[in-house]
PDB file of C-alpha atoms in Angstrom:
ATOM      1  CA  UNK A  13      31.581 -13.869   7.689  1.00 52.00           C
ATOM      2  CA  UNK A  14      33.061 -15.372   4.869  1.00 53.00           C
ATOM      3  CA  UNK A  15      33.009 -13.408   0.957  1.00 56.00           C
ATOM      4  CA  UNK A  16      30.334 -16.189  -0.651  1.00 56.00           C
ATOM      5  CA  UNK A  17      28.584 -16.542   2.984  1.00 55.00           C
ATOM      6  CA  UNK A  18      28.188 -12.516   2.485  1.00 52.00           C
ATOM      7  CA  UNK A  19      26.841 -12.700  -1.305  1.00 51.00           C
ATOM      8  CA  UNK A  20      24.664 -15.251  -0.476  1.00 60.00           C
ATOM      9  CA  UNK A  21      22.875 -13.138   2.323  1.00 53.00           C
ATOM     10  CA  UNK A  22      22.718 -10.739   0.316  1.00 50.00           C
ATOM     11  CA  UNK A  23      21.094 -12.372  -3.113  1.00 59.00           C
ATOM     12  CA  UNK A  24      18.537 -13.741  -0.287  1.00 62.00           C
ATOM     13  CA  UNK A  25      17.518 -10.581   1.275  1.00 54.00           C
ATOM     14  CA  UNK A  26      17.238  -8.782  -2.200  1.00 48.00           C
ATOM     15  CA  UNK A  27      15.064 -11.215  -3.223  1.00 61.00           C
ATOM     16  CA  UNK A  28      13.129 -11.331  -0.037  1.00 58.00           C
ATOM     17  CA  UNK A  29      13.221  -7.671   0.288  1.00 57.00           C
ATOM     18  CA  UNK A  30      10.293  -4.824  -2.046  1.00 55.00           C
ATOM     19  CA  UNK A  31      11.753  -3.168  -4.199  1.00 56.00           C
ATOM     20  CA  UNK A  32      11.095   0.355  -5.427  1.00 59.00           C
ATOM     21  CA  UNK A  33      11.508   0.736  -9.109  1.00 65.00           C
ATOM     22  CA  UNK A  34      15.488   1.938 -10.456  1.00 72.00           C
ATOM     23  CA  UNK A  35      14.078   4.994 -12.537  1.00 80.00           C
ATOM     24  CA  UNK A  36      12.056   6.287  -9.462  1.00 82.00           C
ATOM     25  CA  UNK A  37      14.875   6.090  -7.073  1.00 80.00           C
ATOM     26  CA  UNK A  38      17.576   7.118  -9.251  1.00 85.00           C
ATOM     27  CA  UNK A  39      15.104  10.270 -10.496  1.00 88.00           C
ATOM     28  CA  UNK A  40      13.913  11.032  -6.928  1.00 89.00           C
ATOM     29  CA  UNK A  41      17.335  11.130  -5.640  1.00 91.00           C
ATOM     30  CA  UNK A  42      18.205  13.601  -8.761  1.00 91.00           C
ATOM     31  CA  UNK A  43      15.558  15.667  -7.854  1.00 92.00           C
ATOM     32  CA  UNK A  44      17.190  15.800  -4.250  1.00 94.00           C
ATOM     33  CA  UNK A  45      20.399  16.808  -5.442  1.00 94.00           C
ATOM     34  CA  UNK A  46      18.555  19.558  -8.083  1.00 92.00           C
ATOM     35  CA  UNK A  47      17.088  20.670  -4.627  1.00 95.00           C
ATOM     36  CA  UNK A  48      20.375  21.149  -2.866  1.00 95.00           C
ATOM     37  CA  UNK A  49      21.920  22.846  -5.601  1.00 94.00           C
ATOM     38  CA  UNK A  50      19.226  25.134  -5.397  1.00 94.00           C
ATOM     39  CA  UNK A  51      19.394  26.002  -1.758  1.00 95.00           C
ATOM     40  CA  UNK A  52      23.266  25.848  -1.917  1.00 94.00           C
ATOM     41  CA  UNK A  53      23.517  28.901  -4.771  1.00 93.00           C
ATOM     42  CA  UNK A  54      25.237  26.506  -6.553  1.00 85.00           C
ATOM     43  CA  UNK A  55      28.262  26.524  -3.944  1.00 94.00           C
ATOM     44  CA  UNK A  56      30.108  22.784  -4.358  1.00 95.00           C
ATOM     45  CA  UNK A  57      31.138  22.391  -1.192  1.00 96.00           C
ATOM     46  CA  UNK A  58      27.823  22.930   0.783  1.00 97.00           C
ATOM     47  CA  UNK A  59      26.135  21.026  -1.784  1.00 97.00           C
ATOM     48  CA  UNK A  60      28.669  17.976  -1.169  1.00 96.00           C
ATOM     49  CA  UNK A  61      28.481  18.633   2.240  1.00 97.00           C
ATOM     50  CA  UNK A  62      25.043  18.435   2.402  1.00 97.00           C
ATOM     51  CA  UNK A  63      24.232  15.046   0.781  1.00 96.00           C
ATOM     52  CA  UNK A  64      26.879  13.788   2.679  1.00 97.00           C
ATOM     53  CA  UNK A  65      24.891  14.760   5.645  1.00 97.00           C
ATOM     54  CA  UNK A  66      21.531  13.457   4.257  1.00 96.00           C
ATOM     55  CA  UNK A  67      23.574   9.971   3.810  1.00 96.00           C
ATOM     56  CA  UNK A  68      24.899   9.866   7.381  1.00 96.00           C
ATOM     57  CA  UNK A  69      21.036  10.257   8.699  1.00 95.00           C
ATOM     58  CA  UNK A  70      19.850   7.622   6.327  1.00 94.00           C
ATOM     59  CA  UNK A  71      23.157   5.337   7.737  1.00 94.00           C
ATOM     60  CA  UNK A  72      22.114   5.758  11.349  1.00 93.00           C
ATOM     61  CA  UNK A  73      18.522   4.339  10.677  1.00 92.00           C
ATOM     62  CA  UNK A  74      19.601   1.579   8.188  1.00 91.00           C
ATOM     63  CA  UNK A  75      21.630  -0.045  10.649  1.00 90.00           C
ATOM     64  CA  UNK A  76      18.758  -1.375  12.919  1.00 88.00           C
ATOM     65  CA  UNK A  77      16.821  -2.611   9.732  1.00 87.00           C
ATOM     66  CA  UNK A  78      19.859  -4.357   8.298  1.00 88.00           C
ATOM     67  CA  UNK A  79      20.720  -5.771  11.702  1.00 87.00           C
ATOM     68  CA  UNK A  80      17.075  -7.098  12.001  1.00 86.00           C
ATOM     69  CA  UNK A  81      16.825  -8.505   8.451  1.00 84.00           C
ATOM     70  CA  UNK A  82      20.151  -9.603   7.778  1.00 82.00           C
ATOM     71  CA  UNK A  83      20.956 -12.286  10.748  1.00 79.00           C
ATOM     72  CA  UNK A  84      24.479 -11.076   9.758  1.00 76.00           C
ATOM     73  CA  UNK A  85      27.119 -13.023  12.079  1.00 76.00           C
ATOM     74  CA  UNK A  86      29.125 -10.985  14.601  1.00 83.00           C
ATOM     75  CA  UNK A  87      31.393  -9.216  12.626  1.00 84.00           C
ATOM     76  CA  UNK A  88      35.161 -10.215  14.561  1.00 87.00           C
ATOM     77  CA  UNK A  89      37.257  -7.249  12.389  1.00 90.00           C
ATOM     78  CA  UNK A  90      37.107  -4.598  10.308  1.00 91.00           C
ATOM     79  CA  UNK A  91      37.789  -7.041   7.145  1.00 93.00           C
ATOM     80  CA  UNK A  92      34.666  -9.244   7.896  1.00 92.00           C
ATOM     81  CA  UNK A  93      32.817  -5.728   8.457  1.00 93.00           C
ATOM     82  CA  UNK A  94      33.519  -4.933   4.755  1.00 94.00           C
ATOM     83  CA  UNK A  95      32.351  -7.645   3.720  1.00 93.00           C
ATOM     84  CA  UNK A  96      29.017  -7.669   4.669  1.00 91.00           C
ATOM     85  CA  UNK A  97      28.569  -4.287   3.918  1.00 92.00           C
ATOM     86  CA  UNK A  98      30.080  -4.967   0.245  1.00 92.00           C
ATOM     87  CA  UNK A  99      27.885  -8.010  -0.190  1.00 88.00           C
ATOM     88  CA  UNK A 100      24.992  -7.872   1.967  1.00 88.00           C
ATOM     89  CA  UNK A 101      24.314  -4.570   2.723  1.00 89.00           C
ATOM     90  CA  UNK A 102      24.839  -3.430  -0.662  1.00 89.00           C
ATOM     91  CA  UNK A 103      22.658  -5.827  -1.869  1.00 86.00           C
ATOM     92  CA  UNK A 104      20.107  -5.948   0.238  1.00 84.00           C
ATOM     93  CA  UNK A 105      19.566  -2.258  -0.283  1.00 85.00           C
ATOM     94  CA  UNK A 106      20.230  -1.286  -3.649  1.00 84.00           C
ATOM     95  CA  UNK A 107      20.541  -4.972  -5.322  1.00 83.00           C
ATOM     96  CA  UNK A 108      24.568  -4.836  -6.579  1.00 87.00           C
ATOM     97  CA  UNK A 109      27.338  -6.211  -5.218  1.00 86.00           C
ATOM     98  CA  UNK A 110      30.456  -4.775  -4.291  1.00 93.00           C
ATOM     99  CA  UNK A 111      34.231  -5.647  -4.944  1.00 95.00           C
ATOM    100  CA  UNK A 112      35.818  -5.582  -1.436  1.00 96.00           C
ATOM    101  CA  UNK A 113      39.125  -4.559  -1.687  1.00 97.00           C
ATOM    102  CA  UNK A 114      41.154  -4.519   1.540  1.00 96.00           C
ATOM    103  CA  UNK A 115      43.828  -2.304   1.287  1.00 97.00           C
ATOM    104  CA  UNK A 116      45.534  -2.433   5.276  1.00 96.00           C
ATOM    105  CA  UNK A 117      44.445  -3.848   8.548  1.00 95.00           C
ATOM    106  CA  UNK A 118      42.586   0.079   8.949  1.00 96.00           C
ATOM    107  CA  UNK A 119      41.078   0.921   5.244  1.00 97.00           C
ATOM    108  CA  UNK A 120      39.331  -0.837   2.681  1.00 98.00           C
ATOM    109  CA  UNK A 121      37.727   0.404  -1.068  1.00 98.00           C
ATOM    110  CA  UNK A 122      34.194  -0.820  -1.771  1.00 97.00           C
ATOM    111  CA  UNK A 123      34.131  -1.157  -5.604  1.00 97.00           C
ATOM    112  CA  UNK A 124      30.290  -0.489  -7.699  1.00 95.00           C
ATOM    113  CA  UNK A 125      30.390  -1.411 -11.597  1.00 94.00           C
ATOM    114  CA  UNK A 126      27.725  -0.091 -12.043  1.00 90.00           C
ATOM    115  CA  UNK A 127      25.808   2.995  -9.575  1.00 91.00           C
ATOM    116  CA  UNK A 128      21.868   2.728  -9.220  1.00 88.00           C
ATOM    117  CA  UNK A 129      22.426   6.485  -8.632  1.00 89.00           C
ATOM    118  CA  UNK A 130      23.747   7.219 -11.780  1.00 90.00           C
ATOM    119  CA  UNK A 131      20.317   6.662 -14.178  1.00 87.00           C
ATOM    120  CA  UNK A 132      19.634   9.122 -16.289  1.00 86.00           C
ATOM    121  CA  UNK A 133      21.942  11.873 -15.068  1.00 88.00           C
ATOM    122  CA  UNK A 134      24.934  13.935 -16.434  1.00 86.00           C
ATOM    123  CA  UNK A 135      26.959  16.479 -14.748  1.00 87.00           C
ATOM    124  CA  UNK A 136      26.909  19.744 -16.572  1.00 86.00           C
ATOM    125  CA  UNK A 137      30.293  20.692 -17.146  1.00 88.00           C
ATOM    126  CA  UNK A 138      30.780  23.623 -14.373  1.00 87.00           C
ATOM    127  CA  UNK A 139      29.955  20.429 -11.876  1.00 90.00           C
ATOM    128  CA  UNK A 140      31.721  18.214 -13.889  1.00 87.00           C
ATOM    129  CA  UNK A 141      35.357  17.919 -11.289  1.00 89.00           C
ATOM    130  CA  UNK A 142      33.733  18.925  -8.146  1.00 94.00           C
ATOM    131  CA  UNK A 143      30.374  17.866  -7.160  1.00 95.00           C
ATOM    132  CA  UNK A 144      30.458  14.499  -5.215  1.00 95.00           C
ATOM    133  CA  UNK A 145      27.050  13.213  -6.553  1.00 94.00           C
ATOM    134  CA  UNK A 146      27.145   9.915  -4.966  1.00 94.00           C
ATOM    135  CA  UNK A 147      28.854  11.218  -1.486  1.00 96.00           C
ATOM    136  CA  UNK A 148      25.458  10.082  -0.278  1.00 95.00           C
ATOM    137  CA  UNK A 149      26.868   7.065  -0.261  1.00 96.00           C
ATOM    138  CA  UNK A 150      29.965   8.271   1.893  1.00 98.00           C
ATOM    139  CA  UNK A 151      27.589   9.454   4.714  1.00 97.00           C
ATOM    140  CA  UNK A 152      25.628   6.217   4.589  1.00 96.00           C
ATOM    141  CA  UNK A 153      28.953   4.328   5.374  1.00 96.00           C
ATOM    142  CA  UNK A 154      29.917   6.507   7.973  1.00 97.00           C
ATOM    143  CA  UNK A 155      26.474   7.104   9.885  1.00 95.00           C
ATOM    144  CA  UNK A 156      26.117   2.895   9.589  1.00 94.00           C
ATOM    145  CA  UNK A 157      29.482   2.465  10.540  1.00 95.00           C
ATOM    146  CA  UNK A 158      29.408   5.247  13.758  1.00 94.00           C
ATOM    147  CA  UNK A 159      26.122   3.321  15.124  1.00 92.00           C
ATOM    148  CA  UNK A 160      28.583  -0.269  14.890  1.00 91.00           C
ATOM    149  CA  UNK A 161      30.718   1.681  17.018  1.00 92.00           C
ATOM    150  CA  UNK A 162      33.565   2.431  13.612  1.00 94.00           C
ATOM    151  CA  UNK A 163      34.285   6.050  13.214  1.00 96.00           C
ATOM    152  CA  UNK A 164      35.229   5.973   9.477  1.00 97.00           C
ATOM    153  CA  UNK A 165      36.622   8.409   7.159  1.00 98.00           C
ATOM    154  CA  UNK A 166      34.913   7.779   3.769  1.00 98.00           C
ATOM    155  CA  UNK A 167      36.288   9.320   0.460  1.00 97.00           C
ATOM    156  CA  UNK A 168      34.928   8.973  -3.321  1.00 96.00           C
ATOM    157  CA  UNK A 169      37.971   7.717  -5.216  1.00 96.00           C
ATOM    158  CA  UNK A 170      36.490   7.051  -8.330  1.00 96.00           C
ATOM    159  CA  UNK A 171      33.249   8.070  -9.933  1.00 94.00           C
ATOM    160  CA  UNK A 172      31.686   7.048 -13.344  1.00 93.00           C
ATOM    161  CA  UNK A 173      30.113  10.358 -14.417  1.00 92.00           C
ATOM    162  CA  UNK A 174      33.596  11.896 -14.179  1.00 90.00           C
ATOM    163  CA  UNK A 175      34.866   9.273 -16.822  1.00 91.00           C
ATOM    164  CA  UNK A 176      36.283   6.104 -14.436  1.00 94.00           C
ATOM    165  CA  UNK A 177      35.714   2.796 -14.823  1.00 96.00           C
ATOM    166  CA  UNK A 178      34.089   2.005 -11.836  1.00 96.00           C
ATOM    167  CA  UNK A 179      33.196   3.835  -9.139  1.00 96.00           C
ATOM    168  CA  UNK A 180      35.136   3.256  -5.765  1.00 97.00           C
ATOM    169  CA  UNK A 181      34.675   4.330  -2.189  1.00 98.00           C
ATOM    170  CA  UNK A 182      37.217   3.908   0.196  1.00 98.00           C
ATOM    171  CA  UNK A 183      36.931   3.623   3.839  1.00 98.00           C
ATOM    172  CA  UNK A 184      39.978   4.015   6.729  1.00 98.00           C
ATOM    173  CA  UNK A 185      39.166   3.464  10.352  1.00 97.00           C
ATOM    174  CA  UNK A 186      39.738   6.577  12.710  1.00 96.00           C
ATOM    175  CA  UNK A 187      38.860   5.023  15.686  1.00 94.00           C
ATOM    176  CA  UNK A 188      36.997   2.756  17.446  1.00 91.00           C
ATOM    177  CA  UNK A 189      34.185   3.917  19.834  1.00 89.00           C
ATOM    178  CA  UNK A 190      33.571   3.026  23.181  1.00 85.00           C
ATOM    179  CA  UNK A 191      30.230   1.231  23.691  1.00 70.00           C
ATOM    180  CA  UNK A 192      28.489   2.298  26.635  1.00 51.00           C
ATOM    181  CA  UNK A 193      24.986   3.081  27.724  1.00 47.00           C
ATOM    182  CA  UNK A 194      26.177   6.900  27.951  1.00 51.00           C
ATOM    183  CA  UNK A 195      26.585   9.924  30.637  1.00 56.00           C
ATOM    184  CA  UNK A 196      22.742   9.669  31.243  1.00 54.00           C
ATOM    185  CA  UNK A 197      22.096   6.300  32.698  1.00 46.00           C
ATOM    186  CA  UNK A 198      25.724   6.320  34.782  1.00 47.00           C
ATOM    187  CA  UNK A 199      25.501   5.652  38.369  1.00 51.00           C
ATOM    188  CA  UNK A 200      26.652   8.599  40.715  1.00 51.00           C
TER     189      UNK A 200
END
């Protein structure tokens, strides 16, 4: 699917598509994070590891609603892949558009000016380096990406609240998984 093919979808489905109000998301998704912190006892690493988690279970169900909305062509590579999720995906779900940026044949960066997320919130300094807060976005990726049959690393390059421009995921192939209807339904 071509880049403007991609935006296009996308601007269509966002419009087509309800929307839940910016302040509500971007505060209930705070109040998530407060949450983890809490249950975490403040330890980074669990608490990044945990939204991470929450964002690969969120990326396993999105697929079959993007897949059903979306009439997205058969993506043919891992380029064409980005794209859609850069320009459709993106859009359809949290109405921006990404910057695709493919970096090799294996990795691309998905590049947000601006971060729904990021509403009203501001790290306190002893979280300031360290917490990931929009890894949720990381684990969407990868749980969306595992269900195409992609096992992705996903890493948080740049992030606004820590002072960057922009904020920038990137995303390198691992592997890809075999499709199959599994060990349970194989003939002995």
């Amino acid at each position: 699917m071509s880049k403007s093919s991609a935006s296009t979808n996308g601007a269509t489905l966002w419009a087509k598509t309800p929307k839940a109000n910016a302040e509500l998301f971007s505060l209930t998704y705070g109040s998530l994070v407060t949450e983890v912190v809490r249950d975490a006892d403040g330890n980074v690493n669990e608490i990044n590891e945990q939204l991470e988690k929450i964002g690969y279970s969120i990326g396993i169900r999105s697929v079959d609603e993007f897949l059903a909305k979306s009439n997205a062509a058969h993506c043919r590579s891992l380029q064409d892949t980005a794209q859609v999720l850069g320009k459709t995906a993106f859009k359809m779900f949290l109405g921006i558009d990404c910057d695709v940026q493919i970096l090799s044949p294996t990795t691309f960066s998905l590049i947000m000016q601006e971060n729904p997320l990021y509403l009203f919130v501001e790290l306190p300094e002893n979280y300031k380096e360290t917490l990931q807060y929009a890894i949720l976005y990381c684990g969407i990726i990868r749980g969306a990406l595992e269900m195409l049959n992609y096992k992705v690393e996903c890493t948080l390059v740049k992030n606004i609240l820590k002072g960057d421009d922009v904020d920038e995921i990137k995303v390198e192939l691992k592997q890809i998984l075999q499709d199959g209807a599994g060990d349970d339904y194989k003939e002995d």
